[in-house]
Amino acid sequence: MKRKTLVFILLFCLVILGGCHGRAAIEDLAVVFGFGYDIDKIASPQPEYISVIEFISIQSEEEPGSDFYVGKGNTLYQSIENYKVKQGKPFGYGSELIYLISEDRAKFGIDDIILDLFRSFNVNIHASVAVVKGSCEEYFNLKSKTESASELLSNLIQYASDEYFYSSNNTVNDLIFKHFQQGRQICLPYIEIINEIPELSGIAVFNEDKMIKKLDIEETKLINILSTTGSKGIVSIESNDAHDYLEIEAKSKRKVKVTKADNKLNYDIQIKVVGTLVMDTLLQEELDKEQVSKIEKILAADLQKDLEQEIIKVQKIHKQDLLDVSKYAIAKYGADSKLDSTTNFINSQITVDVKVKIESIGRIYGNTKTK
């Protein structure tokens, strides 16, 4: 009985003393939904840091509305201090949906951004992160009838794993891990505004904390297949006739095996693509099991050829571990092995084996499942 009484008293104290007492009501806060990092590199006498913050102001008798402020300063926190004096309410952090980094800021370096995200207790580590073409202000100025700019951009990143085989691991937490873990490479989704609509147009590639290049969407698809697992997209074969092509809507799975011989690493990447046949104007034959197997082999051979060419390009031109395989060498041979170096990756032997499985041939043939 005494034990139950003690537990009750402790719970009562936690609720009363550790609750919301002493904190501002939500109506008295500007709830932060999005944050942008930018820089003016031509400012004099030194580059000017720029922070952009989107927030929702909640009034008791009005519909919540979003707005954004821009802060400028000689350091990151001076720019934050600058936008804070423009708002009559305290900012409420922890509900952020998106963190944007302008391309100029990404090329300048994001080490301080990562350290700030890592140190802060108020950051939503599940918020999405992306690099944008142009200024962050342009993106928070986007208008939508149904959602804030932060919601619009966050949804764009979150649902990207359903197209072009984008990874779903594009959060603050993932960025921090990639920065501090051995054998990891920072690659972030790249967004640009095309015809007044924001869209994913590739990935931003980093060397340590600096962006070094942007890859277009078609190359990004191949990199994504080679480097991620559980993502989705379209796999196609096109003929010389624009009317004739094969396509499957698929989900990819990746396995990586690493071995070492004569101080040279060997990576074996196994890709399995499973999906539904959504278009066949190329063969146009009645699809029995034999024909389905033929399509699977055609798709696998074509995709493997593309992936093999991409691996060569990554090692000889990009010279960065965009395939996210060095972490397997570190896991197997130890953190002190120094096998995560760029030189080891470039000189490694990388093979890829692709298998395609068509689970369904669509409703036209009675939605028959292939065995």
GROMACS .gro file of C-alpha atoms in nm:
model
  371
    1MET     CA    1   0.000   0.000   0.000
    2LYS     CA    2   0.282   0.238   0.092
    3ARG     CA    3   0.452   0.158  -0.238
    4LYS     CA    4   0.138   0.250  -0.436
    5THR     CA    5   0.105   0.574  -0.240
    6LEU     CA    6   0.469   0.664  -0.311
    7VAL     CA    7   0.426   0.597  -0.684
    8PHE     CA    8   0.113   0.814  -0.689
    9ILE     CA    9   0.294   1.102  -0.517
   10LEU     CA   10   0.587   1.080  -0.759
   11LEU     CA   11   0.356   1.081  -1.062
   12PHE     CA   12   0.163   1.376  -0.919
   13CYS     CA   13   0.485   1.573  -0.871
   14LEU     CA   14   0.604   1.492  -1.224
   15VAL     CA   15   0.276   1.612  -1.375
   16ILE     CA   16   0.256   1.929  -1.165
   17LEU     CA   17   0.622   2.028  -1.160
   18GLY     CA   18   0.733   1.890  -1.495
   19GLY     CA   19   0.436   1.986  -1.706
   20CYS     CA   20   0.368   2.302  -1.900
   21HIS     CA   21   0.373   2.538  -1.603
   22GLY     CA   22   0.587   2.840  -1.663
   23ARG     CA   23   0.577   2.793  -2.039
   24ALA     CA   24   0.405   3.014  -2.294
   25ALA     CA   25   0.066   2.908  -2.428
   26ILE     CA   26   0.065   2.805  -2.793
   27GLU     CA   27  -0.134   3.117  -2.881
   28ASP     CA   28   0.159   3.323  -2.751
   29LEU     CA   29   0.416   3.145  -2.968
   30ALA     CA   30   0.527   3.166  -3.329
   31VAL     CA   31   0.559   2.794  -3.402
   32VAL     CA   32   0.852   2.727  -3.636
   33PHE     CA   33   0.776   2.501  -3.935
   34GLY     CA   34   1.077   2.558  -4.155
   35PHE     CA   35   1.433   2.690  -4.146
   36GLY     CA   36   1.670   2.797  -4.423
   37TYR     CA   37   2.046   2.849  -4.429
   38ASP     CA   38   2.190   3.090  -4.686
   39ILE     CA   39   2.493   3.311  -4.737
   40ASP     CA   40   2.591   3.622  -4.928
   41LYS     CA   41   2.948   3.544  -5.033
   42ILE     CA   42   3.006   3.880  -5.202
   43ALA     CA   43   2.912   4.088  -4.897
   44SER     CA   44   3.189   4.316  -4.772
   45PRO     CA   45   3.412   4.301  -4.576
   46GLN     CA   46   3.322   3.934  -4.515
   47PRO     CA   47   3.051   3.686  -4.620
   48GLU     CA   48   2.713   3.751  -4.459
   49TYR     CA   49   2.526   3.462  -4.298
   50ILE     CA   50   2.153   3.452  -4.375
   51SER     CA   51   1.885   3.261  -4.184
   52VAL     CA   52   1.527   3.227  -4.305
   53ILE     CA   53   1.255   3.105  -4.070
   54GLU     CA   54   0.894   3.015  -4.153
   55PHE     CA   55   0.649   3.009  -3.865
   56ILE     CA   56   0.282   2.964  -3.793
   57SER     CA   57   0.111   3.227  -3.580
   58ILE     CA   58  -0.193   3.089  -3.400
   59GLN     CA   59  -0.460   3.334  -3.289
   60SER     CA   60  -0.749   3.217  -3.071
   61GLU     CA   61  -1.015   3.365  -3.298
   62GLU     CA   62  -0.841   3.339  -3.635
   63GLU     CA   63  -0.719   3.073  -3.872
   64PRO     CA   64  -0.344   3.007  -3.832
   65GLY     CA   65  -0.135   3.167  -4.103
   66SER     CA   66   0.228   3.124  -4.205
   67ASP     CA   67   0.489   3.392  -4.256
   68PHE     CA   68   0.867   3.408  -4.274
   69TYR     CA   69   1.146   3.637  -4.161
   70VAL     CA   70   1.502   3.679  -4.285
   71GLY     CA   71   1.794   3.742  -4.050
   72LYS     CA   72   2.147   3.850  -4.142
   73GLY     CA   73   2.474   3.862  -3.951
   74ASN     CA   74   2.846   3.792  -3.948
   75THR     CA   75   2.787   3.449  -3.791
   76LEU     CA   76   2.510   3.190  -3.790
   77TYR     CA   77   2.374   3.293  -3.451
   78GLN     CA   78   2.403   3.664  -3.527
   79SER     CA   79   2.168   3.602  -3.820
   80ILE     CA   80   1.931   3.413  -3.589
   81GLU     CA   81   1.943   3.696  -3.338
   82ASN     CA   82   1.861   3.938  -3.619
   83TYR     CA   83   1.536   3.767  -3.724
   84LYS     CA   84   1.424   3.721  -3.361
   85VAL     CA   85   1.396   4.097  -3.303
   86LYS     CA   86   1.146   4.121  -3.590
   87GLN     CA   87   0.882   3.910  -3.413
   88GLY     CA   88   0.672   4.017  -3.114
   89LYS     CA   89   0.627   3.657  -2.994
   90PRO     CA   90   0.884   3.400  -2.884
   91PHE     CA   91   0.957   3.131  -3.139
   92GLY     CA   92   0.852   2.776  -3.055
   93TYR     CA   93   1.104   2.523  -3.188
   94GLY     CA   94   1.078   2.144  -3.214
   95SER     CA   95   0.803   2.114  -3.476
   96GLU     CA   96   1.017   2.192  -3.782
   97LEU     CA   97   0.923   2.006  -4.098
   98ILE     CA   98   1.207   2.107  -4.328
   99TYR     CA   99   1.560   2.247  -4.320
  100LEU     CA  100   1.675   2.402  -4.647
  101ILE     CA  101   2.035   2.477  -4.742
  102SER     CA  102   2.100   2.701  -5.041
  103GLU     CA  103   2.351   2.577  -5.298
  104ASP     CA  104   2.579   2.874  -5.221
  105ARG     CA  105   2.570   2.789  -4.850
  106ALA     CA  106   2.629   2.419  -4.922
  107LYS     CA  107   2.936   2.501  -5.131
  108PHE     CA  108   3.061   2.742  -4.863
  109GLY     CA  109   3.040   2.462  -4.604
  110ILE     CA  110   2.781   2.323  -4.361
  111ASP     CA  111   3.000   2.208  -4.071
  112ASP     CA  112   2.857   2.477  -3.840
  113ILE     CA  113   2.501   2.387  -3.947
  114ILE     CA  114   2.553   2.021  -3.859
  115LEU     CA  115   2.714   2.108  -3.524
  116ASP     CA  116   2.424   2.340  -3.440
  117LEU     CA  117   2.166   2.073  -3.530
  118PHE     CA  118   2.363   1.821  -3.324
  119ARG     CA  119   2.395   2.043  -3.013
  120SER     CA  120   2.045   2.189  -3.001
  121PHE     CA  121   1.787   2.021  -2.777
  122ASN     CA  122   1.499   2.190  -2.959
  123VAL     CA  123   1.563   2.058  -3.310
  124ASN     CA  124   1.321   1.810  -3.464
  125ILE     CA  125   1.569   1.543  -3.574
  126HIS     CA  126   1.302   1.386  -3.795
  127ALA     CA  127   1.264   1.698  -4.011
  128SER     CA  128   1.366   1.666  -4.376
  129VAL     CA  129   1.683   1.826  -4.516
  130ALA     CA  130   1.747   1.936  -4.876
  131VAL     CA  131   1.969   2.161  -5.086
  132VAL     CA  132   1.795   2.420  -5.304
  133LYS     CA  133   1.894   2.612  -5.615
  134GLY     CA  134   1.880   2.985  -5.554
  135SER     CA  135   1.797   3.145  -5.220
  136CYS     CA  136   1.600   2.983  -4.938
  137GLU     CA  137   1.380   3.292  -4.928
  138GLU     CA  138   1.241   3.205  -5.273
  139TYR     CA  139   1.116   2.870  -5.143
  140PHE     CA  140   0.955   2.999  -4.824
  141ASN     CA  141   0.784   3.260  -5.041
  142LEU     CA  142   0.603   2.988  -5.238
  143LYS     CA  143   0.226   3.016  -5.215
  144SER     CA  144  -0.013   2.727  -5.161
  145LYS     CA  145  -0.387   2.734  -5.096
  146THR     CA  146  -0.381   2.433  -4.866
  147GLU     CA  147  -0.044   2.425  -4.686
  148SER     CA  148   0.257   2.626  -4.579
  149ALA     CA  149   0.574   2.629  -4.789
  150SER     CA  150   0.741   2.408  -4.526
  151GLU     CA  151   0.463   2.148  -4.552
  152LEU     CA  152   0.480   2.157  -4.932
  153LEU     CA  153   0.858   2.104  -4.940
  154SER     CA  154   0.859   1.848  -4.659
  155ASN     CA  155   0.599   1.636  -4.840
  156LEU     CA  156   0.809   1.659  -5.155
  157ILE     CA  157   1.104   1.500  -4.970
  158GLN     CA  158   0.904   1.249  -4.765
  159TYR     CA  159   0.726   1.099  -5.065
  160ALA     CA  160   1.035   1.107  -5.288
  161SER     CA  161   1.111   0.744  -5.198
  162ASP     CA  162   0.813   0.646  -5.417
  163GLU     CA  163   0.985   0.788  -5.727
  164TYR     CA  164   1.333   0.771  -5.882
  165PHE     CA  165   1.434   0.528  -5.604
  166TYR     CA  166   1.514   0.813  -5.366
  167SER     CA  167   1.614   0.711  -5.015
  168SER     CA  168   1.374   0.788  -4.731
  169ASN     CA  169   1.672   0.866  -4.508
  170ASN     CA  170   1.694   1.241  -4.562
  171THR     CA  171   1.634   1.373  -4.212
  172VAL     CA  172   1.839   1.584  -3.970
  173ASN     CA  173   1.923   1.262  -3.786
  174ASP     CA  174   2.052   1.098  -4.106
  175LEU     CA  175   2.262   1.405  -4.191
  176ILE     CA  176   2.427   1.397  -3.849
  177PHE     CA  177   2.504   1.025  -3.876
  178LYS     CA  178   2.653   1.060  -4.225
  179HIS     CA  179   2.874   1.345  -4.107
  180PHE     CA  180   3.016   1.172  -3.800
  181GLN     CA  181   3.024   0.804  -3.903
  182GLN     CA  182   3.323   0.656  -4.081
  183GLY     CA  183   3.268   0.536  -4.435
  184ARG     CA  184   2.968   0.760  -4.502
  185GLN     CA  185   2.915   1.025  -4.769
  186ILE     CA  186   2.670   1.315  -4.749
  187CYS     CA  187   2.427   1.327  -5.041
  188LEU     CA  188   2.111   1.536  -5.010
  189PRO     CA  189   1.802   1.579  -5.229
  190TYR     CA  190   1.831   1.878  -5.461
  191ILE     CA  191   1.525   2.097  -5.526
  192GLU     CA  192   1.477   2.371  -5.779
  193ILE     CA  193   1.181   2.581  -5.887
  194ILE     CA  194   1.077   2.501  -6.244
  195ASN     CA  195   0.782   2.692  -6.394
  196GLU     CA  196   0.701   2.824  -6.045
  197ILE     CA  197   0.673   2.472  -5.900
  198PRO     CA  198   0.937   2.318  -5.670
  199GLU     CA  199   1.057   1.977  -5.781
  200LEU     CA  200   1.332   1.729  -5.712
  201SER     CA  201   1.589   1.749  -5.988
  202GLY     CA  202   1.876   1.536  -5.856
  203ILE     CA  203   2.110   1.508  -5.559
  204ALA     CA  204   2.373   1.736  -5.410
  205VAL     CA  205   2.707   1.557  -5.360
  206PHE     CA  206   2.937   1.660  -5.075
  207ASN     CA  207   3.303   1.610  -4.996
  208GLU     CA  208   3.309   1.620  -4.616
  209ASP     CA  209   3.105   1.933  -4.533
  210LYS     CA  210   3.115   2.107  -4.873
  211MET     CA  211   2.894   2.049  -5.176
  212ILE     CA  212   3.106   1.973  -5.482
  213LYS     CA  213   2.851   1.897  -5.753
  214LYS     CA  214   2.490   1.830  -5.842
  215LEU     CA  215   2.385   1.517  -6.033
  216ASP     CA  216   2.085   1.527  -6.270
  217ILE     CA  217   1.772   1.321  -6.209
  218GLU     CA  218   1.855   1.034  -6.446
  219GLU     CA  219   2.198   0.973  -6.295
  220THR     CA  220   2.045   1.018  -5.951
  221LYS     CA  221   1.808   0.729  -6.023
  222LEU     CA  222   2.100   0.495  -6.095
  223ILE     CA  223   2.293   0.614  -5.790
  224ASN     CA  224   1.984   0.563  -5.576
  225ILE     CA  225   1.934   0.204  -5.696
  226LEU     CA  226   2.298   0.126  -5.620
  227SER     CA  227   2.308   0.296  -5.280
  228THR     CA  228   1.966   0.246  -5.118
  229THR     CA  229   1.724  -0.031  -5.033
  230GLY     CA  230   1.347  -0.032  -5.006
  231SER     CA  231   1.295   0.260  -5.244
  232LYS     CA  232   1.059   0.272  -5.541
  233GLY     CA  233   1.058   0.392  -5.899
  234ILE     CA  234   1.008   0.308  -6.267
  235VAL     CA  235   1.243   0.080  -6.463
  236SER     CA  236   1.212   0.124  -6.840
  237ILE     CA  237   1.344  -0.012  -7.168
  238GLU     CA  238   1.304   0.209  -7.473
  239SER     CA  239   1.342   0.114  -7.838
  240ASN     CA  240   1.437   0.322  -8.140
  241ASP     CA  241   1.066   0.370  -8.200
  242ALA     CA  242   0.927   0.611  -7.942
  243HIS     CA  243   0.599   0.416  -7.944
  244ASP     CA  244   0.759   0.093  -7.820
  245TYR     CA  245   0.881   0.046  -7.464
  246LEU     CA  246   0.861  -0.173  -7.153
  247GLU     CA  247   0.811  -0.042  -6.800
  248ILE     CA  248   0.766  -0.181  -6.452
  249GLU     CA  249   0.673   0.003  -6.134
  250ALA     CA  250   0.911  -0.150  -5.885
  251LYS     CA  251   1.072  -0.162  -5.543
  252SER     CA  252   1.445  -0.225  -5.517
  253LYS     CA  253   1.640  -0.415  -5.254
  254ARG     CA  254   2.016  -0.406  -5.208
  255LYS     CA  255   2.267  -0.636  -5.044
  256VAL     CA  256   2.641  -0.572  -5.026
  257LYS     CA  257   2.919  -0.822  -4.963
  258VAL     CA  258   3.275  -0.706  -4.908
  259THR     CA  259   3.598  -0.906  -4.921
  260LYS     CA  260   3.965  -0.815  -4.928
  261ALA     CA  261   4.249  -0.967  -5.130
  262ASP     CA  262   4.603  -0.829  -5.158
  263ASN     CA  263   4.492  -0.513  -4.971
  264LYS     CA  264   4.229  -0.449  -5.237
  265LEU     CA  265   3.862  -0.432  -5.151
  266ASN     CA  266   3.601  -0.621  -5.351
  267TYR     CA  267   3.239  -0.513  -5.329
  268ASP     CA  268   2.962  -0.733  -5.463
  269ILE     CA  269   2.634  -0.539  -5.490
  270GLN     CA  270   2.324  -0.751  -5.538
  271ILE     CA  271   2.016  -0.567  -5.661
  272LYS     CA  272   1.671  -0.724  -5.667
  273VAL     CA  273   1.392  -0.531  -5.834
  274VAL     CA  274   1.037  -0.651  -5.774
  275GLY     CA  275   0.736  -0.490  -5.935
  276THR     CA  276   0.433  -0.473  -6.161
  277LEU     CA  277   0.439  -0.456  -6.539
  278VAL     CA  278   0.266  -0.128  -6.621
  279MET     CA  279   0.344  -0.094  -6.994
  280ASP     CA  280   0.438  -0.324  -7.280
  281THR     CA  281   0.414  -0.183  -7.630
  282LEU     CA  282   0.747  -0.341  -7.723
  283LEU     CA  283   0.674  -0.714  -7.732
  284GLN     CA  284   0.294  -0.702  -7.748
  285GLU     CA  285   0.263  -1.076  -7.698
  286GLU     CA  286   0.023  -1.275  -7.483
  287LEU     CA  287   0.195  -1.287  -7.146
  288ASP     CA  288   0.234  -1.640  -7.022
  289LYS     CA  289   0.502  -1.738  -6.770
  290GLU     CA  290   0.760  -1.787  -7.043
  291GLN     CA  291   0.705  -1.438  -7.182
  292VAL     CA  292   0.712  -1.283  -6.834
  293SER     CA  293   1.043  -1.456  -6.768
  294LYS     CA  294   1.174  -1.318  -7.098
  295ILE     CA  295   1.075  -0.963  -6.998
  296GLU     CA  296   1.241  -1.007  -6.658
  297LYS     CA  297   1.569  -1.109  -6.822
  298ILE     CA  298   1.555  -0.821  -7.072
  299LEU     CA  299   1.492  -0.567  -6.796
  300ALA     CA  300   1.763  -0.715  -6.570
  301ALA     CA  301   2.027  -0.717  -6.846
  302ASP     CA  302   1.950  -0.360  -6.950
  303LEU     CA  303   1.950  -0.227  -6.593
  304GLN     CA  304   2.271  -0.414  -6.507
  305LYS     CA  305   2.445  -0.260  -6.806
  306ASP     CA  306   2.341   0.091  -6.695
  307LEU     CA  307   2.449   0.027  -6.336
  308GLU     CA  308   2.788  -0.111  -6.441
  309GLN     CA  309   2.852   0.201  -6.650
  310GLU     CA  310   2.748   0.418  -6.355
  311ILE     CA  311   2.989   0.239  -6.120
  312ILE     CA  312   3.275   0.312  -6.361
  313LYS     CA  313   3.168   0.676  -6.376
  314VAL     CA  314   3.149   0.705  -5.998
  315GLN     CA  315   3.500   0.562  -5.950
  316LYS     CA  316   3.674   0.740  -6.238
  317ILE     CA  317   3.492   1.075  -6.259
  318HIS     CA  318   3.311   1.152  -5.933
  319LYS     CA  319   3.576   0.978  -5.719
  320GLN     CA  320   3.346   0.974  -5.416
  321ASP     CA  321   3.171   0.682  -5.248
  322LEU     CA  322   2.826   0.773  -5.374
  323LEU     CA  323   2.735   0.403  -5.352
  324ASP     CA  324   2.753   0.405  -4.970
  325VAL     CA  325   2.959   0.083  -4.956
  326SER     CA  326   3.268   0.186  -4.756
  327LYS     CA  327   3.070   0.150  -4.434
  328TYR     CA  328   3.060  -0.226  -4.494
  329ALA     CA  329   3.440  -0.243  -4.508
  330ILE     CA  330   3.462  -0.047  -4.182
  331ALA     CA  331   3.204  -0.274  -4.018
  332LYS     CA  332   3.391  -0.589  -4.126
  333TYR     CA  333   3.754  -0.489  -4.087
  334GLY     CA  334   3.733  -0.226  -3.813
  335ALA     CA  335   3.745   0.149  -3.772
  336ASP     CA  336   4.125   0.149  -3.749
  337SER     CA  337   4.167  -0.024  -4.087
  338LYS     CA  338   4.137   0.311  -4.273
  339LEU     CA  339   3.958   0.125  -4.553
  340ASP     CA  340   3.705   0.407  -4.586
  341SER     CA  341   3.955   0.631  -4.767
  342THR     CA  342   3.874   0.771  -5.111
  343THR     CA  343   4.180   0.594  -5.253
  344ASN     CA  344   4.059   0.255  -5.131
  345PHE     CA  345   3.717   0.316  -5.283
  346ILE     CA  346   3.851   0.431  -5.620
  347ASN     CA  347   4.086   0.131  -5.645
  348SER     CA  348   3.833  -0.126  -5.525
  349GLN     CA  349   3.669  -0.387  -5.749
  350ILE     CA  350   3.293  -0.331  -5.761
  351THR     CA  351   3.056  -0.574  -5.931
  352VAL     CA  352   2.679  -0.561  -5.953
  353ASP     CA  353   2.429  -0.839  -6.015
  354VAL     CA  354   2.069  -0.751  -6.100
  355LYS     CA  355   1.761  -0.970  -6.074
  356VAL     CA  356   1.413  -0.859  -6.180
  357LYS     CA  357   1.092  -1.023  -6.061
  358ILE     CA  358   0.753  -0.928  -6.208
  359GLU     CA  359   0.490  -1.008  -5.948
  360SER     CA  360   0.192  -0.889  -6.148
  361ILE     CA  361   0.124  -0.829  -6.517
  362GLY     CA  362  -0.169  -0.601  -6.455
  363ARG     CA  363  -0.545  -0.610  -6.482
  364ILE     CA  364  -0.554  -0.662  -6.858
  365TYR     CA  365  -0.467  -1.027  -6.806
  366GLY     CA  366  -0.692  -1.079  -6.509
  367ASN     CA  367  -0.431  -0.946  -6.263
  368THR     CA  368  -0.262  -1.285  -6.278
  369LYS     CA  369   0.016  -1.332  -6.029
  370THR     CA  370   0.330  -1.488  -6.171
  371LYS     CA  371   0.477  -1.779  -5.976
   0.00000   0.00000   0.00000
